[in-house]
Coordinates of C-alpha atoms in Angstrom, one line a residue:
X1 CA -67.9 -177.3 150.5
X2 CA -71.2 -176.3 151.7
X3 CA -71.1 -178.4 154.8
X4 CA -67.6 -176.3 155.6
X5 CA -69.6 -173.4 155.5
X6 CA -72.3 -174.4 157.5
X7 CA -69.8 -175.6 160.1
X8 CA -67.3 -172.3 160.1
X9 CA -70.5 -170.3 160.5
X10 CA -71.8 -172.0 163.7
X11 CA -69.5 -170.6 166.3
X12 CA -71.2 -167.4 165.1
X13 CA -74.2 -168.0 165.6
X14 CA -74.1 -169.5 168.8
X15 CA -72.0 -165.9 169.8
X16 CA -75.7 -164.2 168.4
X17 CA -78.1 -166.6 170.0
X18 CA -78.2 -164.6 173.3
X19 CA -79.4 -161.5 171.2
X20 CA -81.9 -163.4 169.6
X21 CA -83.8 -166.0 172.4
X22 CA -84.6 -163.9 175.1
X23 CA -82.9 -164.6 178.4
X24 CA -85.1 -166.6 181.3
X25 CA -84.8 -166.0 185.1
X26 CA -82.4 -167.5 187.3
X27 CA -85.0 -169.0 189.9
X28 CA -84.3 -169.8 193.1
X29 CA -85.5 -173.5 193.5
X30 CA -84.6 -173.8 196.8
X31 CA -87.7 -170.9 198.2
X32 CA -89.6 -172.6 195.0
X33 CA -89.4 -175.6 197.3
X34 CA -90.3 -174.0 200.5
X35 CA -93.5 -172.6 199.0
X36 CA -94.5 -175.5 197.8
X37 CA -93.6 -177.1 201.4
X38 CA -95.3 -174.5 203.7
X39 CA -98.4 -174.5 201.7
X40 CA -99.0 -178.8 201.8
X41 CA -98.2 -178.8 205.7
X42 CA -99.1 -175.7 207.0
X43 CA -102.2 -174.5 204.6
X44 CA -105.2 -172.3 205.6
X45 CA -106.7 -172.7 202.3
X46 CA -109.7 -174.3 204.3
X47 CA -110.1 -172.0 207.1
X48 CA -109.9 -169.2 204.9
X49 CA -112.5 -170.4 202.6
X50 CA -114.8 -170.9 205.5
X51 CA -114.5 -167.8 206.9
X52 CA -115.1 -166.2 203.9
X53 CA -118.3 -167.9 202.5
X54 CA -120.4 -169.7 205.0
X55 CA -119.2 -167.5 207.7
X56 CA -119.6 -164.2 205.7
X57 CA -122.4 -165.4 203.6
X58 CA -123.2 -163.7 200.3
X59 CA -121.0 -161.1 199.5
X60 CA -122.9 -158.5 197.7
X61 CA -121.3 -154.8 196.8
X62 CA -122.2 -152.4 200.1
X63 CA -124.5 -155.2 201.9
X64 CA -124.3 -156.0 205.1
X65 CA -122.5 -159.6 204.1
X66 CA -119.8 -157.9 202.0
X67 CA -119.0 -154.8 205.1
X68 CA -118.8 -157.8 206.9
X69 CA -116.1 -159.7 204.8
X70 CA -113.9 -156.2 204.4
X71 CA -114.0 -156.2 207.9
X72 CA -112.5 -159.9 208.2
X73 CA -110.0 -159.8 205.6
X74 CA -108.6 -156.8 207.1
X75 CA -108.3 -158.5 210.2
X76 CA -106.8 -161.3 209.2
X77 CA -104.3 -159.8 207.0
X78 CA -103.4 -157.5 209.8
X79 CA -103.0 -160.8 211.8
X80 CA -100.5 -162.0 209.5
X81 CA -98.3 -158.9 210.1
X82 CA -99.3 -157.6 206.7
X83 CA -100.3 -153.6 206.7
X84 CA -104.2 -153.7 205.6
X85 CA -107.2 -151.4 205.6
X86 CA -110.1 -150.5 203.3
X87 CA -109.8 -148.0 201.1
X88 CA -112.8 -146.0 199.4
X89 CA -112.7 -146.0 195.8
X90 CA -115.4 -143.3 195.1
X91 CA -119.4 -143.7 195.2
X92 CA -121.4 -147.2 194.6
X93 CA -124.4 -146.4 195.5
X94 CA -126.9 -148.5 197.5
X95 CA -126.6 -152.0 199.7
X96 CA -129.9 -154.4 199.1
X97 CA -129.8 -157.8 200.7
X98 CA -133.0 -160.1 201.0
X99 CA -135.1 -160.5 204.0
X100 CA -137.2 -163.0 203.1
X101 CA -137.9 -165.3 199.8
X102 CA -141.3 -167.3 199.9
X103 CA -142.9 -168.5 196.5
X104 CA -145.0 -171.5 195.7
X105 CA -147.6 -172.4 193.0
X106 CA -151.3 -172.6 194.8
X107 CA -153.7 -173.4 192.0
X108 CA -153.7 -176.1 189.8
X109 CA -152.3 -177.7 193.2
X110 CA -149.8 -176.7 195.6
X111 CA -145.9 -176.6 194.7
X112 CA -143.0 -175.1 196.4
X113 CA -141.2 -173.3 194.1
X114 CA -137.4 -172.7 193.4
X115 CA -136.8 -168.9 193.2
X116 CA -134.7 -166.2 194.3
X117 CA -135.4 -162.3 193.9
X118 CA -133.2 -160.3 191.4
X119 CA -130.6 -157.6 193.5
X120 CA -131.5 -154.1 194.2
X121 CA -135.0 -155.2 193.0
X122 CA -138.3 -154.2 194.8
X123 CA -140.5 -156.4 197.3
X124 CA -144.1 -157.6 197.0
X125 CA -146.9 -155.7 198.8
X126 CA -146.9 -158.3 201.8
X127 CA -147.9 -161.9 201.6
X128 CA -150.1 -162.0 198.3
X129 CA -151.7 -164.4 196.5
X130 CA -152.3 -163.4 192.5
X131 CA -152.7 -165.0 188.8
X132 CA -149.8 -165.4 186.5
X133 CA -150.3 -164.1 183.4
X134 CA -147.9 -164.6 180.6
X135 CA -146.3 -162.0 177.8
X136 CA -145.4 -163.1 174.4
X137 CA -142.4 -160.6 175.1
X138 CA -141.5 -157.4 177.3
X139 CA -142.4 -154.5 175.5
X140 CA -144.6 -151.8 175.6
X141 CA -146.7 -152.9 172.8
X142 CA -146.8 -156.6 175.0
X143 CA -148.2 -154.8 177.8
X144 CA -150.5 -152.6 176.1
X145 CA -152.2 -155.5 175.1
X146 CA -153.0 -157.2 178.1
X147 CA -154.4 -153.1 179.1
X148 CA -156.0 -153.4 182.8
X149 CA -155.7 -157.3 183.4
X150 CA -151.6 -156.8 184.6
X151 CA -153.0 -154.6 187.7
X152 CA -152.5 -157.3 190.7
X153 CA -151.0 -159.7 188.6
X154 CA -147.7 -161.7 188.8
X155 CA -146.2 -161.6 185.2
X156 CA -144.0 -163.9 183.6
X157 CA -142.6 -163.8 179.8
X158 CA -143.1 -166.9 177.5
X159 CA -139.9 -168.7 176.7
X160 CA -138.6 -170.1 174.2
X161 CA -136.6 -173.0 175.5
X162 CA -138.9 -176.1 175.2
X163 CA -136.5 -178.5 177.0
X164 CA -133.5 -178.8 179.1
X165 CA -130.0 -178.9 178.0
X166 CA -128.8 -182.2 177.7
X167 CA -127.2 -184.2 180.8
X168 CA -125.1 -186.4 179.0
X169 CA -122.2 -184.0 179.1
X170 CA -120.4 -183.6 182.3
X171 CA -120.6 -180.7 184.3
X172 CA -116.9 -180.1 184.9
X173 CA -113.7 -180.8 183.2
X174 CA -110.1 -180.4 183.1
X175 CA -107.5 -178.9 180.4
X176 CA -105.0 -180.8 178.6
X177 CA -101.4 -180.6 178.7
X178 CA -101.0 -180.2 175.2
X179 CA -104.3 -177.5 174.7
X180 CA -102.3 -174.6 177.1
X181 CA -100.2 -172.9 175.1
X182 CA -103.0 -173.2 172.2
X183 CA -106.3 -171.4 174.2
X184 CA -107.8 -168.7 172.1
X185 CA -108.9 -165.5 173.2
X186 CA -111.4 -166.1 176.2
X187 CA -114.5 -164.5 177.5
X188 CA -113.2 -160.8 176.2
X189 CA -116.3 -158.2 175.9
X190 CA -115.7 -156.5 172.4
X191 CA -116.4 -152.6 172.6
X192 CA -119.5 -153.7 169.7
X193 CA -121.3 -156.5 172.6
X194 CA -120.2 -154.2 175.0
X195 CA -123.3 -151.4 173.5
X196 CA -125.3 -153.9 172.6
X197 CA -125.7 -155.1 175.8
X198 CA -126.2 -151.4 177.4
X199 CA -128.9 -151.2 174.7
X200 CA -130.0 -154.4 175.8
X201 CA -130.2 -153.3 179.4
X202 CA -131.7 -149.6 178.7
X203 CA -134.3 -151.3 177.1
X204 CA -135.5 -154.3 179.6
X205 CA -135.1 -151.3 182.7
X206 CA -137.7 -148.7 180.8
X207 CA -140.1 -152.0 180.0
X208 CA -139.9 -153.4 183.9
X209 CA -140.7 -149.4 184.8
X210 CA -143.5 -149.2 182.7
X211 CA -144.7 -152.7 183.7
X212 CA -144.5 -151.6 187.0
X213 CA -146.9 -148.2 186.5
X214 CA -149.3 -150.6 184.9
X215 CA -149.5 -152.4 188.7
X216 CA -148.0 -155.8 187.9
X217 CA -147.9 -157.5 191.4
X218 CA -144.4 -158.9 190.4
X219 CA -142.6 -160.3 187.8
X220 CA -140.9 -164.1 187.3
X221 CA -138.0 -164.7 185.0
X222 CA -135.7 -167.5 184.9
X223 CA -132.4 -168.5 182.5
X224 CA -132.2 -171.2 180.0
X225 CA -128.7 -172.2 181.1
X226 CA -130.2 -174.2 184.5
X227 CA -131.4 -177.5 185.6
X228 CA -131.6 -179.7 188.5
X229 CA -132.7 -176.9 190.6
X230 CA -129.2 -174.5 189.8
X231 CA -130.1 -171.4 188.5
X232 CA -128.5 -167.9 187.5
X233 CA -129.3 -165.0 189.2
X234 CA -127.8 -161.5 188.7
X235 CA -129.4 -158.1 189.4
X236 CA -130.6 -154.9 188.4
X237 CA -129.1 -151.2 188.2
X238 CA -131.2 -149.7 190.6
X239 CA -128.1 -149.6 192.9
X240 CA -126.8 -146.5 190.8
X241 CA -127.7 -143.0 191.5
X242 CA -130.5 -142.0 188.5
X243 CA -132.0 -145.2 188.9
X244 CA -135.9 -146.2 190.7
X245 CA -136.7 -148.6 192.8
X246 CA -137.9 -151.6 190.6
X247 CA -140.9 -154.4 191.3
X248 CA -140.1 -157.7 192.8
X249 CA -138.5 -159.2 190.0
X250 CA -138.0 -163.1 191.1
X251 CA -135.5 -165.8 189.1
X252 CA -137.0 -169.0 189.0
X253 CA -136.2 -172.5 188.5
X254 CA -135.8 -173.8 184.8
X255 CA -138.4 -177.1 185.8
X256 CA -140.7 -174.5 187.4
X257 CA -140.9 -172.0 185.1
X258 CA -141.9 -174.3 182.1
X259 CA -144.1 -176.3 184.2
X260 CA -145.9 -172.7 184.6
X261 CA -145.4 -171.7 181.1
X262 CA -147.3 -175.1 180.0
X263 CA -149.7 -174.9 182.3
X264 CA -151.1 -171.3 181.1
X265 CA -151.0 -172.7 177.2
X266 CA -153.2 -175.1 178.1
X267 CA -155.5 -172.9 179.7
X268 CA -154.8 -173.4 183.2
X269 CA -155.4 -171.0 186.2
X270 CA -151.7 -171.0 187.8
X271 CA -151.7 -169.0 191.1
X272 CA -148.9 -167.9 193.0
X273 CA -148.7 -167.2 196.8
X274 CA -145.3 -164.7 197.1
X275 CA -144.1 -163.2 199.9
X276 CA -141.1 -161.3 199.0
X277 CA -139.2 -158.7 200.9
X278 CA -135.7 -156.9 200.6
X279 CA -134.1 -154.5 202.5
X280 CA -131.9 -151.7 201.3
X281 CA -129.0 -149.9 202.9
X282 CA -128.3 -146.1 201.9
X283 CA -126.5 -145.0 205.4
X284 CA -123.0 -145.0 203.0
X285 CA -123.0 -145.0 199.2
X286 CA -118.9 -145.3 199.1
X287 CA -117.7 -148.4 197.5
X288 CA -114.7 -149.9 199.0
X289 CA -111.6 -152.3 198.2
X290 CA -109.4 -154.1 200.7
X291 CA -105.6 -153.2 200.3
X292 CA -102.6 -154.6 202.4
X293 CA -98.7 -154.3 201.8
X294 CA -95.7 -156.3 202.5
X295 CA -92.9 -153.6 202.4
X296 CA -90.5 -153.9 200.2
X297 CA -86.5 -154.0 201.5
X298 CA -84.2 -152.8 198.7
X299 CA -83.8 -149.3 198.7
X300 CA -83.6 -149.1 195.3
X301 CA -86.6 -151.0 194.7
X302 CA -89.2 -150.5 197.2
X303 CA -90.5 -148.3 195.4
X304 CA -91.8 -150.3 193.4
X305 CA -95.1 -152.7 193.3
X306 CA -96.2 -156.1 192.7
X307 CA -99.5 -156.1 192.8
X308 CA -102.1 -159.0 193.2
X309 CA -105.6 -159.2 194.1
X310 CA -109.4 -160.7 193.0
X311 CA -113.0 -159.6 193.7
X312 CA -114.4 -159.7 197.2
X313 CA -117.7 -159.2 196.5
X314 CA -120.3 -161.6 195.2
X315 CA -123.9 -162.4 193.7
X316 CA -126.7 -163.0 196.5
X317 CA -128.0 -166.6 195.9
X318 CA -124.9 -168.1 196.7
X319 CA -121.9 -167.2 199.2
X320 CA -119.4 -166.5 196.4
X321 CA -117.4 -169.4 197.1
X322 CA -116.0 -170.0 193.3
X323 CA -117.1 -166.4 192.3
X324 CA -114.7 -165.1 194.1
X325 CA -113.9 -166.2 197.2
X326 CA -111.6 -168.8 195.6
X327 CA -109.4 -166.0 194.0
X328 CA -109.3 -163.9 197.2
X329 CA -108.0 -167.0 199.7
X330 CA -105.5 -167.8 197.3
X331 CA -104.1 -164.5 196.9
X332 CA -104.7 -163.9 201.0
X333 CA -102.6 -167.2 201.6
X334 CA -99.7 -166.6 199.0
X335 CA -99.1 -163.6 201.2
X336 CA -99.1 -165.8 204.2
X337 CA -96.7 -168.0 202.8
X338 CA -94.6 -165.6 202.2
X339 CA -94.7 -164.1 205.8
X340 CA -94.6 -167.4 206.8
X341 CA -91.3 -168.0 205.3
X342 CA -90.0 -165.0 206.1
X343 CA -89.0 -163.3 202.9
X344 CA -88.0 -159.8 202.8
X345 CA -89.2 -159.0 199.4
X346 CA -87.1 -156.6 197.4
X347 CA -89.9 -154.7 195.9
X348 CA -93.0 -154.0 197.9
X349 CA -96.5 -156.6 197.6
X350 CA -99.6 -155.8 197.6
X351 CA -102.6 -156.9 197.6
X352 CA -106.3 -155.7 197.2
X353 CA -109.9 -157.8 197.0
X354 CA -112.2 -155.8 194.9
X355 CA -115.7 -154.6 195.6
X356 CA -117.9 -153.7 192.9
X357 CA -116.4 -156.4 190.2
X358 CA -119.8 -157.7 189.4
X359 CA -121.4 -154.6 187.7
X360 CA -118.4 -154.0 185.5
X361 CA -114.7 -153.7 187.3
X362 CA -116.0 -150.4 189.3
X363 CA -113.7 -151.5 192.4
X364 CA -110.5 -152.0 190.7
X365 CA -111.6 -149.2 187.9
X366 CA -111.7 -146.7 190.6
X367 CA -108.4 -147.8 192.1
X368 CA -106.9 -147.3 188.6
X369 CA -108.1 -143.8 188.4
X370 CA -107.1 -142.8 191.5
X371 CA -104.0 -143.9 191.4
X372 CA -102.1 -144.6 187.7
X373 CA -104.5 -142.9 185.5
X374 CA -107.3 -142.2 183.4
X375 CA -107.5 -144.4 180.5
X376 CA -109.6 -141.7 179.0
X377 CA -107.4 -139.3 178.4
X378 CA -104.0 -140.9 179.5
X379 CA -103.0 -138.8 181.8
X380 CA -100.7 -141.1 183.9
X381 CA -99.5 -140.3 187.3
X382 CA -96.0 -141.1 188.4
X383 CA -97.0 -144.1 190.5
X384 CA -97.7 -145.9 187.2
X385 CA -94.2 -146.3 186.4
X386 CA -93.6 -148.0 189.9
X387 CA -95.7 -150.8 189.1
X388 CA -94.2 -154.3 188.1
X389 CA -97.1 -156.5 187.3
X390 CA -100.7 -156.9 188.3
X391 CA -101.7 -160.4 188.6
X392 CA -105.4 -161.4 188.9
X393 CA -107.3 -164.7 189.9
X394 CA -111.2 -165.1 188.7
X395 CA -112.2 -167.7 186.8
X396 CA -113.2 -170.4 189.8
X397 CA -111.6 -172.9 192.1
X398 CA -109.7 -175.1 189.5
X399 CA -106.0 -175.3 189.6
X400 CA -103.8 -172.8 188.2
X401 CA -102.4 -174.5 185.0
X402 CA -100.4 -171.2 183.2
X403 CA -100.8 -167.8 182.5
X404 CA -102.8 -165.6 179.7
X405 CA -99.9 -163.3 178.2
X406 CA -102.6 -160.4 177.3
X407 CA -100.6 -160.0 174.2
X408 CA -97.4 -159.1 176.5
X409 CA -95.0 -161.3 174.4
X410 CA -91.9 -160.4 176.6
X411 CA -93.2 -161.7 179.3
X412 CA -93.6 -165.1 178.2
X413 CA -90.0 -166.4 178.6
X414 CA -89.9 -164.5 181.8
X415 CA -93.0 -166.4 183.0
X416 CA -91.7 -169.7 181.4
X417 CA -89.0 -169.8 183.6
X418 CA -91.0 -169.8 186.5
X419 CA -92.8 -172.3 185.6
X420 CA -90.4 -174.3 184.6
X421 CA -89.0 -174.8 187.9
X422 CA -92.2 -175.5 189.3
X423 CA -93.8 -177.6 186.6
X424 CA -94.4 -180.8 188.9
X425 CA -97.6 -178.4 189.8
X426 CA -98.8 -179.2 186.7
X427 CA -98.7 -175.2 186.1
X428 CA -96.9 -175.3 182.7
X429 CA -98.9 -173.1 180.0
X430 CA -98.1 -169.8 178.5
X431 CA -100.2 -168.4 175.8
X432 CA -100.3 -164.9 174.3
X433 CA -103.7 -164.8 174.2
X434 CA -106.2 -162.7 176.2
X435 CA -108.9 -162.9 178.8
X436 CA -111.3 -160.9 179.4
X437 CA -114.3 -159.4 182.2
X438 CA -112.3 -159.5 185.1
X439 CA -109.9 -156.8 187.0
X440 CA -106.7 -157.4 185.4
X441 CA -108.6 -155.3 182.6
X442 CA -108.2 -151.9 185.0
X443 CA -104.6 -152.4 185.0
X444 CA -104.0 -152.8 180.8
X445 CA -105.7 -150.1 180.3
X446 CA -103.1 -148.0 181.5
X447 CA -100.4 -149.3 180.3
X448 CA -99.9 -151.7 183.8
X449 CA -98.9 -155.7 182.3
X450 CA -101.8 -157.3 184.2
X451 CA -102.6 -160.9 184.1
X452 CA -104.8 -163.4 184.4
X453 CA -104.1 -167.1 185.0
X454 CA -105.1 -170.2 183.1
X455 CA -107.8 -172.4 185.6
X456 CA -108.9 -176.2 185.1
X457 CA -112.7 -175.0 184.1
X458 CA -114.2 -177.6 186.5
X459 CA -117.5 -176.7 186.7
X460 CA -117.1 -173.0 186.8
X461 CA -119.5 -171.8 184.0
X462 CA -121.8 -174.8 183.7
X463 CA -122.8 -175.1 186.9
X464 CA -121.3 -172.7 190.0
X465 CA -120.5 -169.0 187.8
X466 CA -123.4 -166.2 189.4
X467 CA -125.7 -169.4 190.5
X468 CA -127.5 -170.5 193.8
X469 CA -125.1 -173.2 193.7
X470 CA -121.9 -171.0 193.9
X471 CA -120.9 -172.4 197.6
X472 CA -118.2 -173.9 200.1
X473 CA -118.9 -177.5 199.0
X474 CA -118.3 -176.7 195.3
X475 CA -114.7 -175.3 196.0
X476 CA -111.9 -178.0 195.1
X477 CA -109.9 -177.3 198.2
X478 CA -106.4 -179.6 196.5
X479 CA -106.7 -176.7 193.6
X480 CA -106.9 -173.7 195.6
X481 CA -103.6 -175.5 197.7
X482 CA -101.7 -175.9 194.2
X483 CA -103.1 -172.1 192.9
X484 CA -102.1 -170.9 196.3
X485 CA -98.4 -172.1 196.0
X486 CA -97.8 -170.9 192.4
X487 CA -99.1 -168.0 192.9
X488 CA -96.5 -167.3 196.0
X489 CA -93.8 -168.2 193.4
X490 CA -95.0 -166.3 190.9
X491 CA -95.2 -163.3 193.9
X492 CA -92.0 -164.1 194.8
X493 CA -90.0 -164.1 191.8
X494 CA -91.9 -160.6 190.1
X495 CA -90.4 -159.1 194.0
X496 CA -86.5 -160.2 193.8
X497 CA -86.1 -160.0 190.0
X498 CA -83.7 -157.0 188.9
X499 CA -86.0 -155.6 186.2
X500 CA -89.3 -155.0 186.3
X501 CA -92.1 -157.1 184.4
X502 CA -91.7 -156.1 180.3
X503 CA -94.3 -153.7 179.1
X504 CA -96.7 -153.6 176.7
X505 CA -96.4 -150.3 174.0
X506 CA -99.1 -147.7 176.1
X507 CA -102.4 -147.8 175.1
X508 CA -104.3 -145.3 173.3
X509 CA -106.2 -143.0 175.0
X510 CA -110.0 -144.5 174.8
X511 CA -112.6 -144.4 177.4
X512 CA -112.4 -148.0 179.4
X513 CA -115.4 -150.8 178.2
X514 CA -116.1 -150.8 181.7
X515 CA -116.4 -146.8 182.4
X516 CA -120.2 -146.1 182.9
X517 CA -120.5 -142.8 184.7
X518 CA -123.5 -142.2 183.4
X519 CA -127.1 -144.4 184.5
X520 CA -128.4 -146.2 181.2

């Protein structure tokens, strides 16, 4: 009896089954094919790349290096028949880029050292030769205690790290199949680390300042994350309006730096000869973005935008190459594809490479503003609505093997569809989690579905992420091919579908993690 009932009530439930699993995409695997096609014969993955790191060289927000890349990727855009231009996004603040970087250990002996100067920090007085002295920490107390010895002195802090991480675990890897759909939340800066870390900053500024009145000739840092010569460099806020000019402040090498640091606890003279000198650029404090459009066709639909982009701009000590130049020639050459093919996308695409990504989304922030809304208060504007999807690429060179929902359930059968009919690219993950500290951020905050895609790690944050070894030769040309073609596909099919990508309830108005208008 209770198998009849099971059995009469079936035909029901099959009637209520398409009200309950949400409908997928018809995709058209015929242009899936042709994607994949044009990108393994006809690919400028590799010319692109080129062009964008050695030839460019380091891409850093308003240098001369990242002017120089706006001006390319416009070009080349344009040469593709796409509609492209830079477009201000309100004020940076300076340009720095390094002249010349000579450091070396004179006494006990003679050493060439490893180093590179922090950005938008200060140069040495000349060629010099001083002592290193050495600070249990940096404070004010710290310097106080050393009183008139710091004047003329090169200063370094003691470390803690005794030893070098281990080598015995590889540099990069790969994801398993089976981990995609399970990642957890990744790199996302809480609101709570967020002030910390401004506190963190306000702090180690006011200590460099006061270091610097006291007439320290420069001062050396280095990271405990490096080895084998790779090491970490960033920069300072001094780019920002409200901020002064800083001493030379000089990463150096792991090895070097503890070599130093033993040296002076054994009561060894270490001398330094330094000859370090930047050059800043204040002739136009605007920050600018690239942005380029392939019109859309349908005239019910142009109107509205599929967006896609990564950062152009770039830490000094390398050219960018996996940080982000691999995000930007993927995005540039899914657009070429497309053109390539000739597609006349319903809905318009467009693209934009960010400036200003590295000191906290500014490029893509500013966009925002301008042009959807103020997270702040809001207070959308009318071309929010228009927007189907943002879709961002920053997290290296590895292949693109699924997509970070950002909580945006809806999408997820949407998306699986899409991969589906393209899951010989070994793109097959979809997982509601979320990532963090990249652009896609700007866009959620307003209410925009923005998302970032699931990368083999490779080597990204162990050895290439903000580093001196963050170059050409580290980029996994195959990967950027495969990321290239899905992300054409995944272009493609957010421009012909009838509906719009599914949204996310709006967010509440709350001033953006990223949002400093303020200096520290």
């Amino acid at each position: 009896m209770r198998k009849y009932r099971l059995l009469a009530f079936a035909p029901a439930m099959l009637l209520l089954l398409p009200l309950i699993v949400p409908a997928q995409d018809a995709v058209d695997t015929v242009m899936m094919q042709k994607i994949k096609d044009e990108e393994i014969i006809h690919s400028k993955i590799i010319s692109l790349a080129y062009n964008l790191t050695d030839a460019c060289g380091p891409r850093l927000t308003n240098s001369p290096g990242y002017r120089k890349a706006v001006a390319w990727a416009v070009g080349q855009l344009k040469e593709w028949g796409i509609n492209a231009a830079p477009e201000a996004w309100g004020e940076f603040g300076k340009g720095w880029g390094t002249e010349q970087v000579y450091a070396a250990m004179k006494q006990p002996y003679y050493q060439p050292l490893i180093a590179y100067p922090q950005a938008w920090s200060g140069s040495t007085n000349g060629a010099i030769t001083a002592k290193v002295i050495m600070l249990d920490r940096l404070d004010s107390a710290a310097i106080d205690a050393e009183g008139g010895n710091i004047k003329g002195k090169i200063v370094m802090v003691k470390s803690t790290a005794t030893a070098l991480h281990s080598a015995f675990v590889a540099f990069a890897t790969r994801y398993d199949k089976n981990e995609l759909d399970k990642l957890p939340d990744s790199d996302m800066l809480a609101r709570g680390m967020l002030e910390y870390f401004v506190k963190y900053l306000i702090k180690e500024y006011l200590a460099q300042k006061y270091l610097q009145t006291k007439g320290a000739a420069a001062l050396l840092t280095m990271g405990t994350a490096g080895r084998d010569g790779t090491l970490f460099v960033d920069g300072t806020p001094a780019y920002a309006k409200g901020y002064d000019m800083q001493l030379a402040q000089v990463v150096v090498s792991t090895e070097d730096y503890m070599r130093m640091q033993r040296l002076i606890l054994d009561k060894k003279d270490v001398e330094l000869e330094m000859n370090i000198q930047n050059k800043w650029y204040a002739d136009d404090l605007q920050g600018y973005n690239v942005v380029g459009e392939i019109a859309g066709t349908d005239p019910a639909l142009k109107s509205q935008v599929v967006m896609v982009g990564g950062h152009l701009d770039s830490w000094h000590s390398g050219t960018g190459a996996t940080d982000n130049a691999a995000g930007c020639v993927v995005m540039m050459e899914a657009l070429r594809i497309l053109k390539a093919l000739g597609v006349q996308p319903r809905r318009t695409i467009r693209i934009a490479l960010w400036g200003g990504e590295e000191q906290g989304l500014l490029g893509s922030f500013g966009y925002v503003k301008k042009h959807f809304g103020n997270p702040a208060n809001m207070q959308l504007t009318t071309e929010q609505k228009n927007i189907s999807a943002y879709f961002n690429l920053d997290n290296g060179s590895g292949k693109i093997r699924g997509v970070y929902l950002q909580n945006n359930k809806a999408a997820g059968p949407i998306f699986k569809s899409w991969l589906n009919a393209i899951a010989d690219t070994s793109a097959t993950g979809i997982t509601d989690s979320n990532t963090g500290s990249t652009d896609h951020l700007s866009f959620d905050a307003v209410g925009i579905p923005g998302f970032e895609f699931i990368q083999d790690p490779l080597e990204y944050d162990t050895r290439t992420h903000h580093s001196n070894m963050d170059t050409y030769d580290h980029l996994q040309i195959a990967d950027l091919k495969q990321a290239a073609a899905v992300m054409a596909c995944f272009i493609y099919n957010a421009a012909m579908r009838n509906e719009m990508i599914p949204r996310k309830p709006l967010p509440k108005a709350e001033r953006f993690v990223f949002d400093m208008d303020a200096p520290l």
